[in-house]
Amino acid sequence: GVVRLVDTSSGKVLKEFSPAPVTAPDKVAQAFERAKPLSIQEPTVAETLPEGAKIASVMIEPSAITLASEFAYSQLLITAKLESGDTIDVTRVAKLTSSAPVIDISLTGFVTAKADGEAKLIVDVGGKVNEVPVTVSGVGVPFAADFIRDVNPVLSRLGCNQGTCHG
């Protein structure tokens, strides 16, 4: 229900509040465990290389991926240099697979941690195959939120750490 602040002498309602649920401090880690990682909407139509395009070389960024917690992620950027000299983004064209079940990979190149371990992320673009080493650690380690590391950057990014807000 609604909480009302009432002036006892006049009986007048000064303010009304809607209570917000607050997670008990000992339950915060469990709440984070239930939270789903950032999700990206997957494309509905498969992309292909332009007709007649021939790939000369493929560049992958980052060249190695290290995920240090279950909330860590990395976005691949895969660029192809064509024989014509043009450079194009082929991230959504590439076939992405992992040599071990330690990561999840979206069709758009979004890589998330799944289990501790090491793997090779295999990138196949038009028959040109490359590998990206992946190291995952910290999955299953209890999460302890820290104001300086986890909250303050969000407040700063959104401008909420100014004197008129939460400064």
PDB file of C-alpha atoms in Angstrom, residues 49-150:
ATOM      1  CA  LEU A  49      29.348 -11.171 -47.887  1.00  0.00           C
ATOM      2  CA  PRO A  50      28.616  -8.797 -50.771  1.00  0.00           C
ATOM      3  CA  GLU A  51      28.265 -10.619 -54.079  1.00  0.00           C
ATOM      4  CA  GLY A  52      31.628 -11.138 -55.769  1.00  0.00           C
ATOM      5  CA  ALA A  53      33.615 -10.073 -52.682  1.00  0.00           C
ATOM      6  CA  LYS A  54      36.851 -11.993 -52.143  1.00  0.00           C
ATOM      7  CA  ILE A  55      38.567 -11.792 -48.774  1.00  0.00           C
ATOM      8  CA  ALA A  56      42.300 -11.088 -48.712  1.00  0.00           C
ATOM      9  CA  SER A  57      42.713 -11.010 -44.919  1.00  0.00           C
ATOM     10  CA  VAL A  58      40.725 -10.983 -41.673  1.00  0.00           C
ATOM     11  CA  MET A  59      41.443  -8.901 -38.554  1.00  0.00           C
ATOM     12  CA  ILE A  60      39.870  -9.751 -35.176  1.00  0.00           C
ATOM     13  CA  GLU A  61      39.685  -7.470 -32.171  1.00  0.00           C
ATOM     14  CA  PRO A  62      40.360  -8.241 -29.410  1.00  0.00           C
ATOM     15  CA  SER A  63      43.083 -10.706 -30.371  1.00  0.00           C
ATOM     16  CA  ALA A  64      42.716 -12.489 -26.985  1.00  0.00           C
ATOM     17  CA  ILE A  65      39.822 -12.529 -24.510  1.00  0.00           C
ATOM     18  CA  THR A  66      40.070 -12.718 -20.722  1.00  0.00           C
ATOM     19  CA  LEU A  67      36.815 -12.883 -18.752  1.00  0.00           C
ATOM     20  CA  ALA A  68      37.445 -12.547 -15.001  1.00  0.00           C
ATOM     21  CA  SER A  69      33.904 -13.033 -13.638  1.00  0.00           C
ATOM     22  CA  GLU A  70      30.546 -14.468 -14.583  1.00  0.00           C
ATOM     23  CA  PHE A  71      29.395 -10.910 -15.397  1.00  0.00           C
ATOM     24  CA  ALA A  72      32.337 -10.188 -17.739  1.00  0.00           C
ATOM     25  CA  TYR A  73      31.811  -9.962 -21.489  1.00  0.00           C
ATOM     26  CA  SER A  74      33.607  -8.998 -24.668  1.00  0.00           C
ATOM     27  CA  GLN A  75      32.355  -7.794 -28.041  1.00  0.00           C
ATOM     28  CA  LEU A  76      34.224  -9.060 -31.080  1.00  0.00           C
ATOM     29  CA  LEU A  77      34.894  -6.826 -34.063  1.00  0.00           C
ATOM     30  CA  ILE A  78      35.804  -8.822 -37.147  1.00  0.00           C
ATOM     31  CA  THR A  79      36.993  -6.853 -40.162  1.00  0.00           C
ATOM     32  CA  ALA A  80      37.807  -8.226 -43.610  1.00  0.00           C
ATOM     33  CA  LYS A  81      40.098  -6.609 -46.135  1.00  0.00           C
ATOM     34  CA  LEU A  82      38.844  -7.467 -49.599  1.00  0.00           C
ATOM     35  CA  GLU A  83      41.012  -8.086 -52.651  1.00  0.00           C
ATOM     36  CA  SER A  84      39.565  -4.835 -54.050  1.00  0.00           C
ATOM     37  CA  GLY A  85      41.203  -2.963 -51.135  1.00  0.00           C
ATOM     38  CA  ASP A  86      37.918  -2.215 -49.362  1.00  0.00           C
ATOM     39  CA  THR A  87      37.556  -2.942 -45.656  1.00  0.00           C
ATOM     40  CA  ILE A  88      34.217  -4.205 -44.329  1.00  0.00           C
ATOM     41  CA  ASP A  89      32.752  -5.304 -40.989  1.00  0.00           C
ATOM     42  CA  VAL A  90      32.067  -9.050 -41.162  1.00  0.00           C
ATOM     43  CA  THR A  91      31.284  -9.657 -37.477  1.00  0.00           C
ATOM     44  CA  ARG A  92      27.729 -10.802 -38.247  1.00  0.00           C
ATOM     45  CA  VAL A  93      28.848 -12.842 -41.265  1.00  0.00           C
ATOM     46  CA  ALA A  94      31.417 -14.919 -39.352  1.00  0.00           C
ATOM     47  CA  LYS A  95      30.672 -18.412 -38.061  1.00  0.00           C
ATOM     48  CA  LEU A  96      31.757 -18.427 -34.416  1.00  0.00           C
ATOM     49  CA  THR A  97      32.379 -21.611 -32.418  1.00  0.00           C
ATOM     50  CA  SER A  98      34.261 -22.505 -29.250  1.00  0.00           C
ATOM     51  CA  SER A  99      36.636 -25.409 -28.717  1.00  0.00           C
ATOM     52  CA  ALA A 100      35.357 -25.829 -25.130  1.00  0.00           C
ATOM     53  CA  PRO A 101      32.068 -25.018 -23.358  1.00  0.00           C
ATOM     54  CA  VAL A 102      33.481 -22.149 -21.258  1.00  0.00           C
ATOM     55  CA  ILE A 103      31.780 -19.289 -23.166  1.00  0.00           C
ATOM     56  CA  ASP A 104      28.528 -18.384 -24.855  1.00  0.00           C
ATOM     57  CA  ILE A 105      28.776 -16.621 -28.224  1.00  0.00           C
ATOM     58  CA  SER A 106      25.951 -14.688 -29.840  1.00  0.00           C
ATOM     59  CA  LEU A 107      25.478 -14.379 -33.589  1.00  0.00           C
ATOM     60  CA  THR A 108      26.639 -10.761 -33.274  1.00  0.00           C
ATOM     61  CA  GLY A 109      29.976 -11.641 -31.638  1.00  0.00           C
ATOM     62  CA  PHE A 110      29.003 -10.966 -28.013  1.00  0.00           C
ATOM     63  CA  VAL A 111      31.046 -13.318 -25.788  1.00  0.00           C
ATOM     64  CA  THR A 112      30.016 -14.088 -22.189  1.00  0.00           C
ATOM     65  CA  ALA A 113      31.511 -16.289 -19.474  1.00  0.00           C
ATOM     66  CA  LYS A 114      29.923 -19.679 -18.859  1.00  0.00           C
ATOM     67  CA  ALA A 115      32.490 -21.735 -16.892  1.00  0.00           C
ATOM     68  CA  ASP A 116      36.100 -21.447 -15.748  1.00  0.00           C
ATOM     69  CA  GLY A 117      38.671 -22.697 -18.236  1.00  0.00           C
ATOM     70  CA  GLU A 118      40.419 -21.998 -21.512  1.00  0.00           C
ATOM     71  CA  ALA A 119      39.239 -22.328 -25.079  1.00  0.00           C
ATOM     72  CA  LYS A 120      39.882 -21.250 -28.623  1.00  0.00           C
ATOM     73  CA  LEU A 121      37.213 -19.098 -30.230  1.00  0.00           C
ATOM     74  CA  ILE A 122      37.165 -20.279 -33.850  1.00  0.00           C
ATOM     75  CA  VAL A 123      36.260 -17.572 -36.361  1.00  0.00           C
ATOM     76  CA  ASP A 124      35.392 -18.667 -39.917  1.00  0.00           C
ATOM     77  CA  VAL A 125      34.754 -15.921 -42.462  1.00  0.00           C
ATOM     78  CA  GLY A 126      34.338 -17.151 -46.021  1.00  0.00           C
ATOM     79  CA  GLY A 127      36.722 -20.073 -45.472  1.00  0.00           C
ATOM     80  CA  LYS A 128      39.400 -17.982 -43.738  1.00  0.00           C
ATOM     81  CA  VAL A 129      39.721 -19.514 -40.253  1.00  0.00           C
ATOM     82  CA  ASN A 130      41.348 -17.771 -37.277  1.00  0.00           C
ATOM     83  CA  GLU A 131      41.502 -18.576 -33.575  1.00  0.00           C
ATOM     84  CA  VAL A 132      41.228 -16.262 -30.584  1.00  0.00           C
ATOM     85  CA  PRO A 133      42.488 -17.564 -27.214  1.00  0.00           C
ATOM     86  CA  VAL A 134      39.912 -17.241 -24.414  1.00  0.00           C
ATOM     87  CA  THR A 135      40.526 -17.510 -20.661  1.00  0.00           C
ATOM     88  CA  VAL A 136      37.604 -17.560 -18.216  1.00  0.00           C
ATOM     89  CA  SER A 137      37.946 -17.370 -14.429  1.00  0.00           C
ATOM     90  CA  GLY A 138      35.872 -16.307 -11.453  1.00  0.00           C
ATOM     91  CA  VAL A 139      32.649 -18.031 -12.489  1.00  0.00           C
ATOM     92  CA  GLY A 140      30.849 -19.156  -9.351  1.00  0.00           C
ATOM     93  CA  VAL A 141      32.821 -16.830  -7.082  1.00  0.00           C
ATOM     94  CA  PRO A 142      30.344 -15.020  -4.807  1.00  0.00           C
ATOM     95  CA  PHE A 143      29.777 -11.449  -5.989  1.00  0.00           C
ATOM     96  CA  ALA A 144      30.288  -8.683  -3.438  1.00  0.00           C
ATOM     97  CA  ALA A 145      29.068  -5.333  -4.764  1.00  0.00           C
ATOM     98  CA  ASP A 146      31.416  -2.427  -4.057  1.00  0.00           C
ATOM     99  CA  PHE A 147      30.213   1.185  -4.100  1.00  0.00           C
ATOM    100  CA  ILE A 148      33.443   2.612  -5.578  1.00  0.00           C
ATOM    101  CA  ARG A 149      33.879  -0.087  -8.253  1.00  0.00           C
ATOM    102  CA  ASP A 150      30.264  -0.930  -9.151  1.00  0.00           C
TER     103      ASP A 150
END
